[in-house]
Amino acid sequence: MSNPILEMHSLHTHIHVMNLASFDLNLLTVFDAVMQERSVTRAGKRVGLSQPAMSHALNRLRHMLKDDLFVRTPSGMVPTPLAEMLAQPLRNALAEMAIVLEPARFDPASSDKRFVLGVNNYVAVVIAPQLVAKVMAVAPNVFLDLRPSGTLDVADRLDHGDLDLTLGGTHNLGERFVTAPLLDESFVMVMRHGHPAASDSLSAESVAAFPHLEVSSSGDDTSFFDRWFDEQGLTRRITLRAPYLSAAQILVRSDLVATLSRRIAQEFVRNHPLQICELPCESPRVRTVMQWHKRLDRHPAHRWLRDLVVSTAKAL
């Protein structure tokens, strides 16, 4: 785990002009906000300062560090090499300080804390709506920021405090992270009501006779189905790939069939004229877990959020 005191010491050693005894630490939050947002206006909204106040703070910081720090361009504020060097140590130090300064007891009813969660597409459909409803009921001023995790370097974001939690598939992120199980389920087949292949016991031949839709945004590995078809001397014909967003409507309007995790399938059936059929072969398990950095293990607010996620998953 990073040590913010050592990081700040190394910065002090490198930047001889910085006098920490007279340094306004509020300027560090301004720097971090501009670094994250690459816009003085958006950074000001993030830290609650007007644009003139932000510009004044940034000018003070530039004067103290004898560097422009950020250069305005058509695409936003671009950091200088010195700003790039400062960014991560300061980010780590601020994250650690925020944890230390948190109250020993967390009161969700009065808190306006912001939590950032990385969620995969499955969690966004199955868990997120119920989790949001629970948070709004018991902590109306808490702000949840749910971010798609598919394109994120999750370990890096958890390390640097950009994410509080990640909810999704099982990934070995390393010993500095904690993993807790949430859900475990099998795969099923989904098709429209009245589909010619539908029956209580699907056969390999009936499933192979129809085109298959592969959900591109699920991240699920359904290659087990192809291996089983090979053993039967058959081939699964995947004729279309589409995201969750359009998959249900496509299935409703076609003879395509899809292999989905059970709870996703149940959500589809709840909202569309679709039906679930059990697979004609043994299904592997689909596991959903929650992961976080060990440094947050005893943090009261973080522990409250984790408990809420677990209770939400159990209710499913």
mmCIF file of C-alpha atoms in Angstrom:
data_model
loop_
_atom_site.group_PDB
_atom_site.id
_atom_site.type_symbol
_atom_site.label_atom_id
_atom_site.label_comp_id
_atom_site.label_asym_id
_atom_site.label_seq_id
_atom_site.Cartn_x
_atom_site.Cartn_y
_atom_site.Cartn_z
ATOM 1 C CA MET A 1 0.000 0.000 0.000
ATOM 2 C CA SER A 2 1.213 3.487 -0.781
ATOM 3 C CA ASN A 3 2.509 5.699 2.019
ATOM 4 C CA PRO A 4 1.238 9.284 1.568
ATOM 5 C CA ILE A 5 3.739 10.712 4.046
ATOM 6 C CA LEU A 6 6.702 9.254 2.145
ATOM 7 C CA GLU A 7 5.220 10.403 -1.163
ATOM 8 C CA MET A 8 4.771 13.956 0.100
ATOM 9 C CA HIS A 9 8.331 13.872 1.494
ATOM 10 C CA SER A 10 9.723 12.859 -1.895
ATOM 11 C CA LEU A 11 7.828 15.707 -3.521
ATOM 12 C CA HIS A 12 9.203 18.146 -0.985
ATOM 13 C CA THR A 13 12.727 16.904 -1.698
ATOM 14 C CA HIS A 14 12.259 17.352 -5.450
ATOM 15 C CA ILE A 15 10.598 20.781 -5.319
ATOM 16 C CA HIS A 16 12.891 22.897 -3.204
ATOM 17 C CA VAL A 17 10.820 26.035 -3.673
ATOM 18 C CA MET A 18 7.874 24.547 -1.789
ATOM 19 C CA ASN A 19 7.752 25.650 1.854
ATOM 20 C CA LEU A 20 5.308 23.149 3.420
ATOM 21 C CA ALA A 21 5.127 25.124 6.641
ATOM 22 C CA SER A 22 3.365 27.982 4.840
ATOM 23 C CA PHE A 23 1.746 25.930 2.085
ATOM 24 C CA ASP A 24 -2.059 26.132 1.778
ATOM 25 C CA LEU A 25 -3.144 22.497 1.574
ATOM 26 C CA ASN A 26 -6.475 23.570 0.038
ATOM 27 C CA LEU A 27 -4.500 24.267 -3.129
ATOM 28 C CA LEU A 28 -3.816 20.549 -3.414
ATOM 29 C CA THR A 29 -7.520 19.783 -3.771
ATOM 30 C CA VAL A 30 -7.719 22.427 -6.499
ATOM 31 C CA PHE A 31 -4.781 20.870 -8.310
ATOM 32 C CA ASP A 32 -6.273 17.376 -8.019
ATOM 33 C CA ALA A 33 -9.683 18.529 -9.287
ATOM 34 C CA VAL A 34 -8.187 20.237 -12.355
ATOM 35 C CA MET A 35 -6.045 17.174 -13.001
ATOM 36 C CA GLN A 36 -9.095 14.918 -12.873
ATOM 37 C CA GLU A 37 -11.497 17.137 -14.824
ATOM 38 C CA ARG A 38 -9.057 18.892 -17.211
ATOM 39 C CA SER A 39 -11.368 21.911 -16.935
ATOM 40 C CA VAL A 40 -11.251 24.793 -14.443
ATOM 41 C CA THR A 41 -15.038 25.195 -14.589
ATOM 42 C CA ARG A 42 -15.820 21.526 -13.937
ATOM 43 C CA ALA A 43 -13.097 21.334 -11.295
ATOM 44 C CA GLY A 44 -14.641 24.342 -9.538
ATOM 45 C CA LYS A 45 -18.023 22.607 -9.398
ATOM 46 C CA ARG A 46 -16.321 19.534 -7.988
ATOM 47 C CA VAL A 47 -14.697 21.398 -5.077
ATOM 48 C CA GLY A 48 -17.387 24.071 -4.624
ATOM 49 C CA LEU A 49 -15.425 27.121 -5.843
ATOM 50 C CA SER A 50 -16.292 29.745 -8.443
ATOM 51 C CA GLN A 51 -14.236 29.972 -11.620
ATOM 52 C CA PRO A 52 -12.469 33.185 -10.478
ATOM 53 C CA ALA A 53 -11.609 31.538 -7.137
ATOM 54 C CA MET A 54 -10.307 28.467 -8.966
ATOM 55 C CA SER A 55 -8.172 30.594 -11.300
ATOM 56 C CA HIS A 56 -6.773 32.547 -8.332
ATOM 57 C CA ALA A 57 -5.916 29.307 -6.494
ATOM 58 C CA LEU A 58 -4.300 27.844 -9.593
ATOM 59 C CA ASN A 59 -2.226 31.002 -10.108
ATOM 60 C CA ARG A 60 -1.027 30.844 -6.498
ATOM 61 C CA LEU A 61 -0.005 27.235 -6.988
ATOM 62 C CA ARG A 62 1.812 28.083 -10.218
ATOM 63 C CA HIS A 63 3.690 30.860 -8.454
ATOM 64 C CA MET A 64 4.691 28.642 -5.531
ATOM 65 C CA LEU A 65 5.857 25.766 -7.736
ATOM 66 C CA LYS A 66 7.385 27.977 -10.443
ATOM 67 C CA ASP A 67 5.609 26.019 -13.175
ATOM 68 C CA ASP A 68 2.551 26.526 -15.429
ATOM 69 C CA LEU A 69 1.177 23.146 -14.279
ATOM 70 C CA PHE A 70 -1.625 23.225 -16.890
ATOM 71 C CA VAL A 71 -1.721 24.624 -20.415
ATOM 72 C CA ARG A 72 -5.082 25.575 -21.909
ATOM 73 C CA THR A 73 -5.801 23.853 -25.243
ATOM 74 C CA PRO A 74 -8.960 23.340 -27.365
ATOM 75 C CA SER A 75 -9.311 19.876 -25.823
ATOM 76 C CA GLY A 76 -8.932 21.052 -22.213
ATOM 77 C CA MET A 77 -6.256 21.784 -19.631
ATOM 78 C CA VAL A 78 -3.169 19.713 -20.468
ATOM 79 C CA PRO A 79 -0.781 19.028 -17.544
ATOM 80 C CA THR A 80 2.903 19.885 -17.792
ATOM 81 C CA PRO A 81 5.551 17.209 -17.028
ATOM 82 C CA LEU A 82 5.837 18.508 -13.464
ATOM 83 C CA ALA A 83 2.052 18.301 -12.987
ATOM 84 C CA GLU A 84 2.100 14.740 -14.316
ATOM 85 C CA MET A 85 4.800 13.867 -11.800
ATOM 86 C CA LEU A 86 2.881 15.444 -8.915
ATOM 87 C CA ALA A 87 -0.532 14.057 -9.813
ATOM 88 C CA GLN A 88 -0.471 10.506 -8.490
ATOM 89 C CA PRO A 89 1.438 11.062 -5.212
ATOM 90 C CA LEU A 90 -0.931 13.932 -4.378
ATOM 91 C CA ARG A 91 -3.965 11.829 -5.357
ATOM 92 C CA ASN A 92 -2.812 9.001 -3.103
ATOM 93 C CA ALA A 93 -2.086 11.361 -0.216
ATOM 94 C CA LEU A 94 -5.478 13.075 -0.465
ATOM 95 C CA ALA A 95 -7.274 9.714 -0.593
ATOM 96 C CA GLU A 96 -5.464 8.512 2.532
ATOM 97 C CA MET A 97 -6.119 11.785 4.345
ATOM 98 C CA ALA A 98 -9.824 11.574 3.518
ATOM 99 C CA ILE A 99 -9.992 8.128 5.113
ATOM 100 C CA VAL A 100 -8.174 9.251 8.265
ATOM 101 C CA LEU A 101 -10.431 12.289 8.682
ATOM 102 C CA GLU A 102 -13.680 10.308 8.342
ATOM 103 C CA PRO A 103 -15.732 10.132 11.564
ATOM 104 C CA ALA A 104 -15.379 6.926 13.590
ATOM 105 C CA ARG A 105 -19.103 6.238 13.206
ATOM 106 C CA PHE A 106 -21.005 6.528 9.935
ATOM 107 C CA ASP A 107 -24.545 7.919 10.012
ATOM 108 C CA PRO A 108 -26.137 7.171 6.610
ATOM 109 C CA ALA A 109 -29.263 9.235 7.321
ATOM 110 C CA SER A 110 -27.278 12.481 7.631
ATOM 111 C CA SER A 111 -24.316 11.721 5.345
ATOM 112 C CA ASP A 112 -23.752 13.343 1.963
ATOM 113 C CA LYS A 113 -20.789 11.091 1.153
ATOM 114 C CA ARG A 114 -20.034 10.145 -2.466
ATOM 115 C CA PHE A 115 -19.307 6.508 -3.352
ATOM 116 C CA VAL A 116 -17.883 5.470 -6.728
ATOM 117 C CA LEU A 117 -18.639 1.909 -7.806
ATOM 118 C CA GLY A 118 -17.356 0.060 -10.852
ATOM 119 C CA VAL A 119 -20.098 -2.259 -12.153
ATOM 120 C CA ASN A 120 -20.262 -4.652 -15.077
ATOM 121 C CA ASN A 121 -23.334 -4.907 -17.312
ATOM 122 C CA TYR A 122 -24.805 -7.806 -15.341
ATOM 123 C CA VAL A 123 -24.650 -5.847 -12.070
ATOM 124 C CA ALA A 124 -26.105 -2.754 -13.768
ATOM 125 C CA VAL A 125 -29.189 -4.782 -14.726
ATOM 126 C CA VAL A 126 -29.611 -7.172 -11.784
ATOM 127 C CA ILE A 127 -28.218 -5.508 -8.636
ATOM 128 C CA ALA A 128 -27.944 -1.753 -9.263
ATOM 129 C CA PRO A 129 -31.682 -0.850 -9.305
ATOM 130 C CA GLN A 130 -32.312 -2.564 -5.950
ATOM 131 C CA LEU A 131 -29.122 -1.143 -4.433
ATOM 132 C CA VAL A 132 -29.997 2.389 -5.502
ATOM 133 C CA ALA A 133 -33.511 2.023 -4.027
ATOM 134 C CA LYS A 134 -32.067 0.871 -0.690
ATOM 135 C CA VAL A 135 -29.548 3.716 -0.543
ATOM 136 C CA MET A 136 -32.218 6.315 -1.340
ATOM 137 C CA ALA A 137 -34.446 4.903 1.404
ATOM 138 C CA VAL A 138 -31.880 4.939 4.227
ATOM 139 C CA ALA A 139 -29.344 7.544 3.046
ATOM 140 C CA PRO A 140 -31.177 10.075 0.840
ATOM 141 C CA ASN A 141 -28.220 12.476 0.584
ATOM 142 C CA VAL A 142 -25.565 9.878 -0.234
ATOM 143 C CA PHE A 143 -24.391 10.164 -3.853
ATOM 144 C CA LEU A 144 -23.777 6.967 -5.828
ATOM 145 C CA ASP A 145 -21.597 7.168 -8.927
ATOM 146 C CA LEU A 146 -21.950 3.894 -10.868
ATOM 147 C CA ARG A 147 -19.346 3.554 -13.601
ATOM 148 C CA PRO A 148 -19.120 0.856 -16.312
ATOM 149 C CA SER A 149 -16.124 -1.279 -15.390
ATOM 150 C CA GLY A 150 -15.597 -2.966 -18.747
ATOM 151 C CA THR A 151 -13.067 -0.426 -20.006
ATOM 152 C CA LEU A 152 -11.480 0.408 -16.643
ATOM 153 C CA ASP A 153 -8.214 -0.780 -15.139
ATOM 154 C CA VAL A 154 -10.065 -1.788 -11.978
ATOM 155 C CA ALA A 155 -7.008 -2.638 -9.879
ATOM 156 C CA ASP A 156 -5.397 0.706 -10.710
ATOM 157 C CA ARG A 157 -8.591 2.637 -9.902
ATOM 158 C CA LEU A 158 -9.010 0.828 -6.568
ATOM 159 C CA ASP A 159 -5.340 1.428 -5.740
ATOM 160 C CA HIS A 160 -5.643 5.155 -6.361
ATOM 161 C CA GLY A 161 -8.982 5.625 -4.625
ATOM 162 C CA ASP A 162 -10.911 6.434 -7.807
ATOM 163 C CA LEU A 163 -13.206 3.476 -7.074
ATOM 164 C CA ASP A 164 -14.575 2.486 -3.672
ATOM 165 C CA LEU A 165 -15.874 -0.888 -4.815
ATOM 166 C CA THR A 166 -16.102 -3.005 -7.904
ATOM 167 C CA LEU A 167 -19.012 -5.381 -8.500
ATOM 168 C CA GLY A 168 -18.797 -7.959 -11.236
ATOM 169 C CA GLY A 169 -17.074 -11.150 -12.325
ATOM 170 C CA THR A 170 -14.258 -12.877 -10.485
ATOM 171 C CA HIS A 171 -10.833 -11.416 -11.172
ATOM 172 C CA ASN A 172 -7.605 -12.087 -9.292
ATOM 173 C CA LEU A 173 -6.598 -8.504 -8.585
ATOM 174 C CA GLY A 174 -3.901 -9.308 -6.043
ATOM 175 C CA GLU A 175 -3.445 -9.812 -2.302
ATOM 176 C CA ARG A 176 -3.992 -6.140 -1.499
ATOM 177 C CA PHE A 177 -7.664 -6.532 -2.424
ATOM 178 C CA VAL A 178 -10.516 -8.307 -0.647
ATOM 179 C CA THR A 179 -13.121 -10.382 -2.506
ATOM 180 C CA ALA A 180 -16.586 -11.231 -1.182
ATOM 181 C CA PRO A 181 -19.090 -13.464 -3.026
ATOM 182 C CA LEU A 182 -22.459 -11.986 -3.977
ATOM 183 C CA LEU A 183 -24.334 -14.231 -6.421
ATOM 184 C CA ASP A 184 -23.936 -17.651 -7.990
ATOM 185 C CA GLU A 185 -26.158 -18.997 -10.780
ATOM 186 C CA SER A 186 -26.385 -21.145 -13.885
ATOM 187 C CA PHE A 187 -27.008 -20.378 -17.561
ATOM 188 C CA VAL A 188 -30.421 -20.769 -19.191
ATOM 189 C CA MET A 189 -31.828 -20.261 -22.669
ATOM 190 C CA VAL A 190 -34.126 -17.357 -23.535
ATOM 191 C CA MET A 191 -36.480 -17.093 -26.513
ATOM 192 C CA ARG A 192 -39.742 -15.443 -27.485
ATOM 193 C CA HIS A 193 -43.116 -16.752 -26.363
ATOM 194 C CA GLY A 194 -44.348 -19.334 -28.842
ATOM 195 C CA HIS A 195 -40.876 -20.073 -30.189
ATOM 196 C CA PRO A 196 -40.904 -23.342 -32.172
ATOM 197 C CA ALA A 197 -37.954 -24.705 -30.159
ATOM 198 C CA ALA A 198 -39.539 -24.093 -26.752
ATOM 199 C CA SER A 199 -40.248 -27.118 -24.581
ATOM 200 C CA ASP A 200 -39.743 -28.312 -21.032
ATOM 201 C CA SER A 201 -36.751 -30.362 -22.179
ATOM 202 C CA LEU A 202 -34.801 -28.887 -25.059
ATOM 203 C CA SER A 203 -32.953 -31.311 -27.290
ATOM 204 C CA ALA A 204 -29.575 -30.692 -28.872
ATOM 205 C CA GLU A 205 -31.147 -30.923 -32.317
ATOM 206 C CA SER A 206 -33.890 -28.391 -31.581
ATOM 207 C CA VAL A 207 -31.419 -25.874 -30.153
ATOM 208 C CA ALA A 208 -29.001 -26.347 -33.067
ATOM 209 C CA ALA A 209 -31.794 -25.785 -35.568
ATOM 210 C CA PHE A 210 -32.158 -22.097 -34.685
ATOM 211 C CA PRO A 211 -29.741 -19.133 -34.916
ATOM 212 C CA HIS A 212 -28.164 -17.898 -31.702
ATOM 213 C CA LEU A 213 -27.727 -14.386 -30.374
ATOM 214 C CA GLU A 214 -24.522 -13.746 -28.417
ATOM 215 C CA VAL A 215 -24.703 -10.845 -25.963
ATOM 216 C CA SER A 216 -21.594 -8.773 -26.618
ATOM 217 C CA SER A 217 -21.703 -6.768 -23.387
ATOM 218 C CA SER A 218 -22.134 -9.644 -20.914
ATOM 219 C CA GLY A 219 -18.544 -10.836 -20.652
ATOM 220 C CA ASP A 220 -19.919 -14.353 -20.095
ATOM 221 C CA ASP A 221 -18.052 -17.305 -21.553
ATOM 222 C CA THR A 222 -20.600 -19.604 -23.208
ATOM 223 C CA SER A 223 -18.027 -21.682 -25.097
ATOM 224 C CA PHE A 224 -19.028 -24.658 -22.904
ATOM 225 C CA PHE A 225 -22.139 -24.857 -25.113
ATOM 226 C CA ASP A 226 -20.032 -25.126 -28.272
ATOM 227 C CA ARG A 227 -17.939 -27.916 -26.758
ATOM 228 C CA TRP A 228 -21.108 -29.814 -25.831
ATOM 229 C CA PHE A 229 -22.508 -29.376 -29.349
ATOM 230 C CA ASP A 230 -19.241 -30.737 -30.753
ATOM 231 C CA GLU A 231 -19.697 -33.871 -28.659
ATOM 232 C CA GLN A 232 -23.167 -34.283 -30.186
ATOM 233 C CA GLY A 233 -21.814 -33.848 -33.700
ATOM 234 C CA LEU A 234 -23.660 -30.535 -34.030
ATOM 235 C CA THR A 235 -22.745 -26.860 -34.359
ATOM 236 C CA ARG A 236 -24.191 -23.818 -32.627
ATOM 237 C CA ARG A 237 -24.809 -21.098 -35.212
ATOM 238 C CA ILE A 238 -24.099 -17.670 -33.699
ATOM 239 C CA THR A 239 -25.549 -15.316 -36.307
ATOM 240 C CA LEU A 240 -25.734 -12.084 -34.331
ATOM 241 C CA ARG A 241 -23.886 -10.269 -31.559
ATOM 242 C CA ALA A 242 -25.642 -7.415 -29.725
ATOM 243 C CA PRO A 243 -25.477 -5.683 -26.305
ATOM 244 C CA TYR A 244 -27.926 -6.168 -23.435
ATOM 245 C CA LEU A 245 -29.551 -2.887 -24.425
ATOM 246 C CA SER A 246 -31.029 -4.365 -27.604
ATOM 247 C CA ALA A 247 -30.927 -8.119 -26.927
ATOM 248 C CA ALA A 248 -34.401 -8.506 -25.434
ATOM 249 C CA GLN A 249 -36.151 -6.609 -28.221
ATOM 250 C CA ILE A 250 -34.251 -8.628 -30.842
ATOM 251 C CA LEU A 251 -35.301 -11.916 -29.218
ATOM 252 C CA VAL A 252 -38.934 -10.798 -29.067
ATOM 253 C CA ARG A 253 -38.983 -10.038 -32.800
ATOM 254 C CA SER A 254 -37.095 -13.072 -34.122
ATOM 255 C CA ASP A 255 -36.472 -16.805 -33.846
ATOM 256 C CA LEU A 256 -33.054 -16.159 -32.337
ATOM 257 C CA VAL A 257 -32.256 -17.831 -29.014
ATOM 258 C CA ALA A 258 -29.747 -16.647 -26.404
ATOM 259 C CA THR A 259 -27.790 -18.277 -23.577
ATOM 260 C CA LEU A 260 -27.868 -15.970 -20.550
ATOM 261 C CA SER A 261 -27.211 -16.111 -16.831
ATOM 262 C CA ARG A 262 -30.416 -16.945 -14.972
ATOM 263 C CA ARG A 263 -31.048 -13.638 -13.210
ATOM 264 C CA ILE A 264 -30.470 -11.621 -16.389
ATOM 265 C CA ALA A 265 -32.922 -13.938 -18.129
ATOM 266 C CA GLN A 266 -35.450 -13.380 -15.345
ATOM 267 C CA GLU A 267 -35.134 -9.607 -15.782
ATOM 268 C CA PHE A 268 -35.702 -9.993 -19.539
ATOM 269 C CA VAL A 269 -38.771 -12.187 -18.989
ATOM 270 C CA ARG A 270 -40.174 -9.795 -16.374
ATOM 271 C CA ASN A 271 -40.192 -6.926 -18.846
ATOM 272 C CA HIS A 272 -40.710 -8.599 -22.247
ATOM 273 C CA PRO A 273 -42.796 -11.396 -23.811
ATOM 274 C CA LEU A 274 -39.973 -13.926 -23.493
ATOM 275 C CA GLN A 275 -39.602 -17.302 -21.829
ATOM 276 C CA ILE A 276 -36.860 -19.272 -20.110
ATOM 277 C CA CYS A 277 -35.926 -22.841 -20.992
ATOM 278 C CA GLU A 278 -33.406 -25.010 -19.178
ATOM 279 C CA LEU A 279 -30.323 -25.938 -21.182
ATOM 280 C CA PRO A 280 -30.057 -29.450 -22.597
ATOM 281 C CA CYS A 281 -26.580 -29.784 -21.026
ATOM 282 C CA GLU A 282 -24.916 -29.166 -17.689
ATOM 283 C CA SER A 283 -24.242 -25.474 -17.076
ATOM 284 C CA PRO A 284 -21.185 -23.952 -15.380
ATOM 285 C CA ARG A 285 -21.778 -21.442 -12.622
ATOM 286 C CA VAL A 286 -21.694 -17.689 -13.128
ATOM 287 C CA ARG A 287 -20.274 -15.927 -10.056
ATOM 288 C CA THR A 288 -20.587 -12.280 -9.132
ATOM 289 C CA VAL A 289 -18.320 -10.809 -6.465
ATOM 290 C CA MET A 290 -17.544 -7.545 -4.697
ATOM 291 C CA GLN A 291 -13.922 -6.380 -4.449
ATOM 292 C CA TRP A 292 -12.252 -3.538 -2.571
ATOM 293 C CA HIS A 293 -8.843 -2.401 -1.330
ATOM 294 C CA LYS A 294 -7.714 -3.752 2.055
ATOM 295 C CA ARG A 295 -6.969 -0.260 3.344
ATOM 296 C CA LEU A 296 -10.748 0.384 3.427
ATOM 297 C CA ASP A 297 -11.571 -2.779 5.354
ATOM 298 C CA ARG A 298 -12.308 -1.053 8.684
ATOM 299 C CA HIS A 299 -13.586 2.209 7.241
ATOM 300 C CA PRO A 300 -17.081 2.770 8.748
ATOM 301 C CA ALA A 301 -18.728 4.317 5.676
ATOM 302 C CA HIS A 302 -17.200 1.748 3.370
ATOM 303 C CA ARG A 303 -18.253 -1.109 5.650
ATOM 304 C CA TRP A 304 -21.820 0.267 5.647
ATOM 305 C CA LEU A 305 -21.883 0.287 1.847
ATOM 306 C CA ARG A 306 -20.484 -3.243 1.612
ATOM 307 C CA ASP A 307 -23.083 -4.536 4.058
ATOM 308 C CA LEU A 308 -25.819 -2.887 1.988
ATOM 309 C CA VAL A 309 -24.511 -4.483 -1.218
ATOM 310 C CA VAL A 310 -24.422 -7.907 0.440
ATOM 311 C CA SER A 311 -27.963 -7.587 1.833
ATOM 312 C CA THR A 312 -29.203 -6.427 -1.583
ATOM 313 C CA ALA A 313 -27.646 -9.465 -3.278
ATOM 314 C CA LYS A 314 -29.063 -11.844 -0.639
ATOM 315 C CA ALA A 315 -32.554 -10.439 -1.234
ATOM 316 C CA LEU A 316 -32.279 -11.472 -4.880
#
